């Protein structure tokens, strides 16, 4: 386990955290929280491309299909103490002293480099993951990492 | 008309690939500190080598020399993105002089009102021509992505690849009313030269510009 165990055992104030973000981000996070589990919420987020049946003119399609799986794996590695993220975990501990917002930003920035996607795109998902951890506990959240590795 | 449109500053959004710009779609500058509005699907999700080619409104009223393929590009990065509404805000490190049109809801315009679309049709095919199209709002609709509902307008005009991210502007009210997102086109299972024939209907959809206010 990591140094974050104790932190996540404290009371977690979602509404206070959401005040740090823009209205559209708050709306997205609340939408994600309406899903029954983390997998469904992340699937909804990473598969979203506006309303259905719209032909989008122009653009850069990227490799969106694998975002969800890669995000889940990399986030768990980072938060749950994978040796590949040792340097980041130390910095993450420092980020926590700056509050949850700094913690969210640090996780999003770290994962965004690995996935080559913008940090701001990951912010709602990271908040969603942190809220989930606050609900289920970090031990339960990290329990799946061995099988995924 | 030039005076009315002088407050619009359109851009082509693209990605640098081996010193060449792959043009991806349209956009427009919205703040003096260089924030640019486009659609999320235009830019994708990576910040790598995104650039904007900035035009002035005067280009719209001059002959545009499309034989000149050189251009100046400005590096930009994604600073806000809403995948549910397909909107992205980019930021260029520059100061943009002048004023900007106000952002408004589609509520401000009645069905049947005249609007203009300003953008770059066919830029994804390597042709950069700043173009204005006049049309009217054919309907106002509510659409949903996941469990978030949003306001849209159906515009009575066909648009083509490259126009996503174009501004929808009311000359009468001098308001930014919307952002072109695409055309209604359920999958037909047929592709003619890469085009789903259902894209060729004579309407276009824009999302209400009011959602930009929550992102700026």
Coordinates of C-alpha atoms in Angstrom, one line a residue:
Chain A
X1 CA 0.0 0.0 0.0
X2 CA 1.0 3.6 -0.3
X3 CA 1.2 6.7 1.8
X4 CA -2.3 7.7 0.6
X5 CA -4.1 5.1 2.6
X6 CA -4.4 7.3 5.6
X7 CA -5.4 10.3 3.5
X8 CA -8.3 8.5 1.9
X9 CA -9.6 7.4 5.3
X10 CA -10.3 11.0 6.2
X11 CA -13.6 12.7 5.3
X12 CA -13.7 13.6 1.7
X13 CA -15.6 16.7 0.7
X14 CA -16.7 16.4 -2.9
X15 CA -18.7 19.6 -3.0
X16 CA -15.7 21.6 -1.7
X17 CA -13.4 20.0 -4.3
X18 CA -15.9 20.7 -7.1
X19 CA -15.9 24.4 -6.3
X20 CA -12.3 24.5 -7.6
X21 CA -13.4 23.5 -11.1
X22 CA -15.3 25.2 -13.9
X23 CA -19.1 24.6 -14.2
X24 CA -18.8 22.3 -17.2
X25 CA -16.3 20.1 -15.3
X26 CA -18.6 20.0 -12.3
X27 CA -21.5 18.9 -14.5
X28 CA -19.4 16.2 -16.1
X29 CA -18.2 14.8 -12.7
X30 CA -21.8 14.7 -11.4
X31 CA -22.8 12.9 -14.6
X32 CA -20.1 10.3 -14.1
X33 CA -21.1 9.8 -10.4
X34 CA -24.6 8.8 -11.6
X35 CA -23.2 5.6 -13.0
X36 CA -23.3 2.5 -10.7
X37 CA -19.6 1.7 -11.0
X38 CA -16.3 3.1 -12.1
X39 CA -16.1 1.0 -15.2
X40 CA -19.4 2.2 -16.6
X41 CA -18.6 5.8 -15.7
X42 CA -15.3 5.7 -17.5
X43 CA -16.8 3.9 -20.4
X44 CA -19.4 6.7 -20.8
X45 CA -16.7 9.4 -20.5
X46 CA -14.1 8.0 -22.9
X47 CA -16.7 6.9 -25.5
X48 CA -18.4 10.3 -25.6
X49 CA -18.2 12.3 -28.8
X50 CA -21.3 14.6 -28.6
X51 CA -24.8 13.5 -29.5
X52 CA -25.4 10.3 -31.5
X53 CA -25.7 10.1 -35.2
X54 CA -23.7 13.3 -35.9
X55 CA -21.2 13.2 -38.8
X56 CA -18.4 15.3 -37.5
X57 CA -16.7 17.2 -40.2
X58 CA -12.9 17.1 -40.1
X59 CA -10.8 16.3 -37.1
X60 CA -8.3 14.0 -35.5
X61 CA -9.8 10.7 -34.5
X62 CA -6.9 9.3 -32.4
X63 CA -7.0 6.0 -30.7
X64 CA -9.9 6.6 -28.3
X65 CA -10.9 3.0 -27.9
X66 CA -8.0 2.1 -25.7
X67 CA -8.1 5.2 -23.5
X68 CA -10.4 3.7 -20.9
X69 CA -8.4 0.5 -20.4
X70 CA -5.0 2.4 -20.4
X71 CA -6.3 5.0 -18.0
X72 CA -7.6 2.4 -15.5
X73 CA -4.3 0.5 -15.6
X74 CA -2.0 3.5 -15.4
X75 CA -4.1 5.2 -12.7
X76 CA -4.1 2.1 -10.5
X77 CA -0.3 1.7 -11.0
X78 CA 0.3 5.3 -10.0
X79 CA -2.0 5.4 -7.0
X80 CA -1.4 1.8 -5.8
X81 CA 2.3 2.0 -5.6
X82 CA 3.6 0.3 -8.8
X83 CA 7.4 0.4 -9.0
X84 CA 7.3 2.0 -12.5
X85 CA 5.8 5.2 -10.9
X86 CA 8.2 5.4 -7.9
X87 CA 9.4 8.9 -8.7
X88 CA 5.9 10.2 -9.4
X89 CA 4.6 8.7 -6.1
X90 CA 7.0 10.8 -4.1
X91 CA 6.0 13.9 -5.9
X92 CA 2.3 12.9 -5.5
X93 CA 2.8 12.8 -1.7
X94 CA 4.1 16.4 -1.9
X95 CA 1.2 17.3 -4.1
X96 CA -1.3 16.0 -1.5
X97 CA 0.0 18.6 1.0
X98 CA -1.3 21.2 -1.4
X99 CA -4.8 19.8 -1.2
X100 CA -6.9 17.4 -3.3
X101 CA -6.9 19.8 -6.3
X102 CA -3.1 19.7 -6.5
X103 CA -3.3 15.9 -6.1
X104 CA -5.9 15.6 -9.0
X105 CA -3.7 17.8 -11.2
X106 CA -0.6 15.8 -10.5
X107 CA -2.3 12.5 -11.3
X108 CA -3.8 13.9 -14.5
X109 CA -0.5 15.3 -15.6
X110 CA 1.4 12.1 -14.9
X111 CA -1.2 9.9 -16.8
X112 CA -1.5 12.4 -19.6
X113 CA 2.1 12.0 -20.5
X114 CA 1.8 8.2 -20.7
X115 CA -1.4 8.3 -22.7
X116 CA -0.3 11.3 -24.9
X117 CA -3.6 13.1 -24.2
X118 CA -4.2 16.5 -22.7
X119 CA -4.2 16.8 -18.9
X120 CA -7.5 18.8 -18.8
X121 CA -9.3 15.9 -20.6
X122 CA -8.4 13.6 -17.7
X123 CA -9.4 15.9 -14.8
X124 CA -13.0 14.7 -14.5
X125 CA -12.0 11.1 -14.7
X126 CA -9.3 11.5 -12.0
X127 CA -11.9 13.3 -9.7
X128 CA -14.3 10.4 -10.4
X129 CA -11.6 7.9 -9.4
X130 CA -10.7 9.8 -6.2
X131 CA -14.4 10.0 -5.2
X132 CA -14.6 6.2 -5.8
X133 CA -11.5 5.6 -3.7
X134 CA -13.0 7.8 -0.9
X135 CA -16.2 5.6 -1.1
X136 CA -14.7 2.1 -1.3
X137 CA -11.3 2.6 0.4
X138 CA -7.9 2.4 -1.3
X139 CA -7.4 -1.2 -0.4
X140 CA -10.5 -2.3 -2.3
X141 CA -9.6 0.0 -5.2
X142 CA -6.1 -1.4 -5.5
X143 CA -7.2 -5.0 -5.1
X144 CA -7.6 -5.5 -8.8
X145 CA -4.2 -4.4 -9.8
X146 CA -2.4 -7.7 -9.5
X147 CA -4.7 -9.5 -11.9
X148 CA -4.5 -6.5 -14.4
X149 CA -0.7 -6.5 -14.4
Chain B
X1 CA -20.7 44.0 -43.6
X2 CA -17.0 44.3 -43.0
X3 CA -17.5 46.4 -39.9
X4 CA -20.0 44.0 -38.5
X5 CA -17.8 41.0 -39.1
X6 CA -14.6 42.9 -37.9
X7 CA -15.1 41.5 -34.5
X8 CA -14.8 37.9 -35.7
X9 CA -11.3 36.4 -35.9
X10 CA -11.3 33.0 -37.5
X11 CA -8.5 30.4 -37.5
X12 CA -7.7 27.1 -39.0
X13 CA -6.7 24.5 -36.4
X14 CA -4.2 21.9 -37.4
X15 CA -1.3 19.7 -36.4
X16 CA 2.3 20.1 -37.5
X17 CA 3.6 17.0 -39.2
X18 CA 7.1 17.1 -40.6
X19 CA 7.0 20.9 -41.0
X20 CA 3.7 20.8 -42.8
X21 CA 0.3 21.7 -41.3
X22 CA -2.3 19.0 -41.5
X23 CA -5.4 21.2 -41.4
X24 CA -8.1 19.6 -39.1
X25 CA -10.9 22.2 -39.0
X26 CA -12.1 25.6 -38.1
X27 CA -12.1 27.8 -35.0
X28 CA -12.3 31.3 -33.8
X29 CA -10.5 33.5 -31.3
X30 CA -12.7 34.6 -28.4
X31 CA -10.5 36.5 -25.9
X32 CA -7.7 39.0 -26.0
X33 CA -5.3 36.5 -24.3
X34 CA -5.6 34.1 -27.2
X35 CA -8.3 31.6 -26.4
X36 CA -9.6 29.8 -29.4
X37 CA -12.9 27.9 -29.7
X38 CA -13.2 24.8 -31.8
X39 CA -14.8 21.3 -31.5
X40 CA -13.2 18.6 -29.6
X41 CA -13.4 16.2 -32.5
X42 CA -11.4 18.6 -34.7
X43 CA -8.4 18.7 -32.4
X44 CA -8.5 15.2 -30.8
X45 CA -7.1 14.7 -27.4
X46 CA -3.4 15.1 -27.8
X47 CA -1.6 18.4 -27.3
X48 CA 1.2 17.3 -29.5
X49 CA 2.1 19.9 -32.2
X50 CA -1.3 21.6 -32.4
X51 CA -1.2 24.9 -34.2
X52 CA -3.5 27.6 -35.4
X53 CA -3.3 29.6 -38.6
X54 CA -4.8 33.0 -37.9
X55 CA -6.7 35.0 -40.5
X56 CA -8.1 38.5 -40.3
X57 CA -11.6 39.4 -41.4
X58 CA -10.0 41.4 -44.3
X59 CA -9.0 38.1 -45.9
X60 CA -12.7 37.4 -46.2
X61 CA -13.3 40.4 -48.5
X62 CA -10.1 40.2 -50.5
X63 CA -9.1 37.7 -53.2
X64 CA -7.5 34.8 -51.2
X65 CA -4.5 33.5 -53.0
X66 CA -4.8 29.8 -52.6
X67 CA -1.7 29.2 -54.8
X68 CA 0.3 30.5 -51.8
X69 CA 0.7 27.5 -49.6
X70 CA 3.0 29.2 -47.0
X71 CA 1.5 30.3 -43.7
X72 CA 2.5 31.4 -40.2
X73 CA 1.4 29.1 -37.5
X74 CA 0.9 29.7 -33.8
X75 CA 1.4 26.9 -31.3
X76 CA -1.6 26.2 -29.2
X77 CA -2.6 23.8 -26.4
X78 CA -5.9 22.4 -25.1
X79 CA -6.9 24.3 -22.0
X80 CA -10.6 23.1 -21.7
X81 CA -12.4 20.2 -23.2
X82 CA -16.0 18.9 -22.9
X83 CA -16.3 15.6 -24.7
X84 CA -20.1 15.4 -23.9
X85 CA -20.7 18.6 -25.9
X86 CA -17.8 18.2 -28.3
X87 CA -16.3 21.6 -27.4
X88 CA -12.6 22.4 -26.9
X89 CA -10.9 25.7 -25.9
X90 CA -7.3 26.1 -27.1
X91 CA -4.8 28.8 -26.0
X92 CA -2.2 30.5 -27.9
X93 CA 0.5 32.5 -26.1
X94 CA -0.3 35.9 -27.7
X95 CA -2.2 39.1 -27.2
X96 CA -5.0 39.7 -29.7
X97 CA -6.0 43.3 -30.1
X98 CA -9.5 44.6 -30.6
X99 CA -12.9 43.7 -29.3
X100 CA -14.8 40.4 -29.5
X101 CA -18.4 39.6 -30.2
X102 CA -20.4 38.6 -27.1
X103 CA -21.3 35.0 -26.6
X104 CA -25.0 34.3 -26.4
X105 CA -27.5 31.5 -26.1
X106 CA -29.5 30.3 -29.1
X107 CA -32.4 31.7 -27.0
X108 CA -31.4 35.1 -28.4
X109 CA -32.4 34.2 -31.9
X110 CA -35.8 33.1 -33.2
X111 CA -36.4 30.1 -35.5
X112 CA -36.2 31.6 -39.0
X113 CA -33.6 34.2 -38.0
X114 CA -30.7 34.9 -40.4
X115 CA -27.2 33.8 -39.3
X116 CA -23.8 33.5 -40.9
X117 CA -21.3 30.7 -40.7
X118 CA -17.6 31.7 -40.9
X119 CA -15.1 29.0 -41.4
X120 CA -12.9 26.9 -43.7
X121 CA -14.9 24.4 -45.8
X122 CA -12.6 21.7 -47.3
X123 CA -9.5 22.8 -45.2
X124 CA -9.1 19.1 -44.3
X125 CA -8.4 18.6 -48.0
X126 CA -5.6 21.1 -48.0
X127 CA -7.6 24.1 -49.3
X128 CA -7.6 27.1 -46.9
X129 CA -10.4 29.6 -47.9
X130 CA -12.1 31.7 -45.3
X131 CA -15.7 31.5 -46.3
X132 CA -18.9 33.1 -45.1
X133 CA -22.3 31.4 -45.7
X134 CA -25.6 33.0 -44.9
X135 CA -28.5 30.8 -43.7
X136 CA -31.3 30.7 -41.2
X137 CA -32.1 28.8 -38.1
X138 CA -34.5 26.1 -39.3
X139 CA -35.2 24.6 -35.8
X140 CA -34.1 24.6 -32.3
X141 CA -33.6 21.2 -30.7
X142 CA -32.5 19.5 -27.5
X143 CA -30.0 16.6 -27.9
X144 CA -28.3 14.4 -25.3
X145 CA -24.9 12.8 -24.8
X146 CA -24.8 10.3 -22.0
X147 CA -27.1 12.0 -19.5
X148 CA -26.4 15.6 -20.3
X149 CA -28.9 17.5 -22.5
X150 CA -27.9 20.5 -24.5
X151 CA -29.4 23.1 -26.9
X152 CA -28.7 22.9 -30.6
X153 CA -30.0 24.5 -33.8
X154 CA -30.6 23.0 -37.2
X155 CA -29.3 25.4 -39.8
X156 CA -30.8 25.2 -43.3
X157 CA -27.5 24.7 -45.1
X158 CA -25.2 22.0 -46.0
X159 CA -21.7 22.1 -44.6
X160 CA -18.6 20.1 -45.5
X161 CA -15.5 18.6 -43.8
X162 CA -13.4 21.4 -42.4
X163 CA -16.3 23.5 -41.2
X164 CA -16.6 21.9 -37.7
X165 CA -15.6 24.6 -35.2
X166 CA -16.9 27.4 -37.4
X167 CA -18.7 30.3 -35.6
X168 CA -22.4 30.8 -36.1
X169 CA -22.9 34.5 -35.8
X170 CA -25.9 36.8 -35.9
X171 CA -25.2 40.0 -37.8
X172 CA -28.4 41.6 -36.6
X173 CA -27.6 41.1 -32.9
X174 CA -23.8 41.0 -33.3
X175 CA -23.8 37.9 -31.1
X176 CA -22.0 34.6 -31.3
X177 CA -24.8 32.1 -31.2
X178 CA -23.3 28.7 -31.9
X179 CA -20.5 26.4 -33.0
X180 CA -20.8 24.1 -36.0
X181 CA -20.5 20.5 -34.9
X182 CA -21.6 18.5 -37.9
X183 CA -24.5 17.0 -39.7
X184 CA -27.2 14.5 -38.8
X185 CA -26.1 11.3 -40.5
X186 CA -27.0 7.9 -39.1
X187 CA -24.7 5.2 -40.3
X188 CA -25.9 4.0 -43.7
X189 CA -23.4 1.1 -44.1
X190 CA -22.4 2.7 -47.4
X191 CA -19.2 4.8 -48.1
X192 CA -18.9 6.7 -51.3
X193 CA -15.3 8.1 -51.5
X194 CA -15.2 8.0 -47.8
X195 CA -18.6 9.8 -47.5
X196 CA -21.7 8.4 -45.8
X197 CA -24.4 9.5 -48.3
X198 CA -26.6 10.5 -45.4
X199 CA -24.1 13.3 -44.6
X200 CA -25.3 15.0 -47.8
X201 CA -28.5 16.3 -46.4
X202 CA -29.1 20.0 -46.6
X203 CA -28.9 20.8 -43.0
X204 CA -26.2 21.4 -40.4
X205 CA -26.2 21.3 -36.6
X206 CA -24.7 23.8 -34.2
X207 CA -24.5 23.8 -30.5
X208 CA -25.5 26.9 -28.5
X209 CA -22.6 29.1 -27.7
X210 CA -23.8 29.6 -24.1
X211 CA -21.9 26.5 -23.0
X212 CA -18.7 28.4 -23.9
X213 CA -19.3 30.7 -20.9
X214 CA -18.9 27.7 -18.6
X215 CA -15.5 26.9 -20.0
X216 CA -13.9 30.3 -20.2

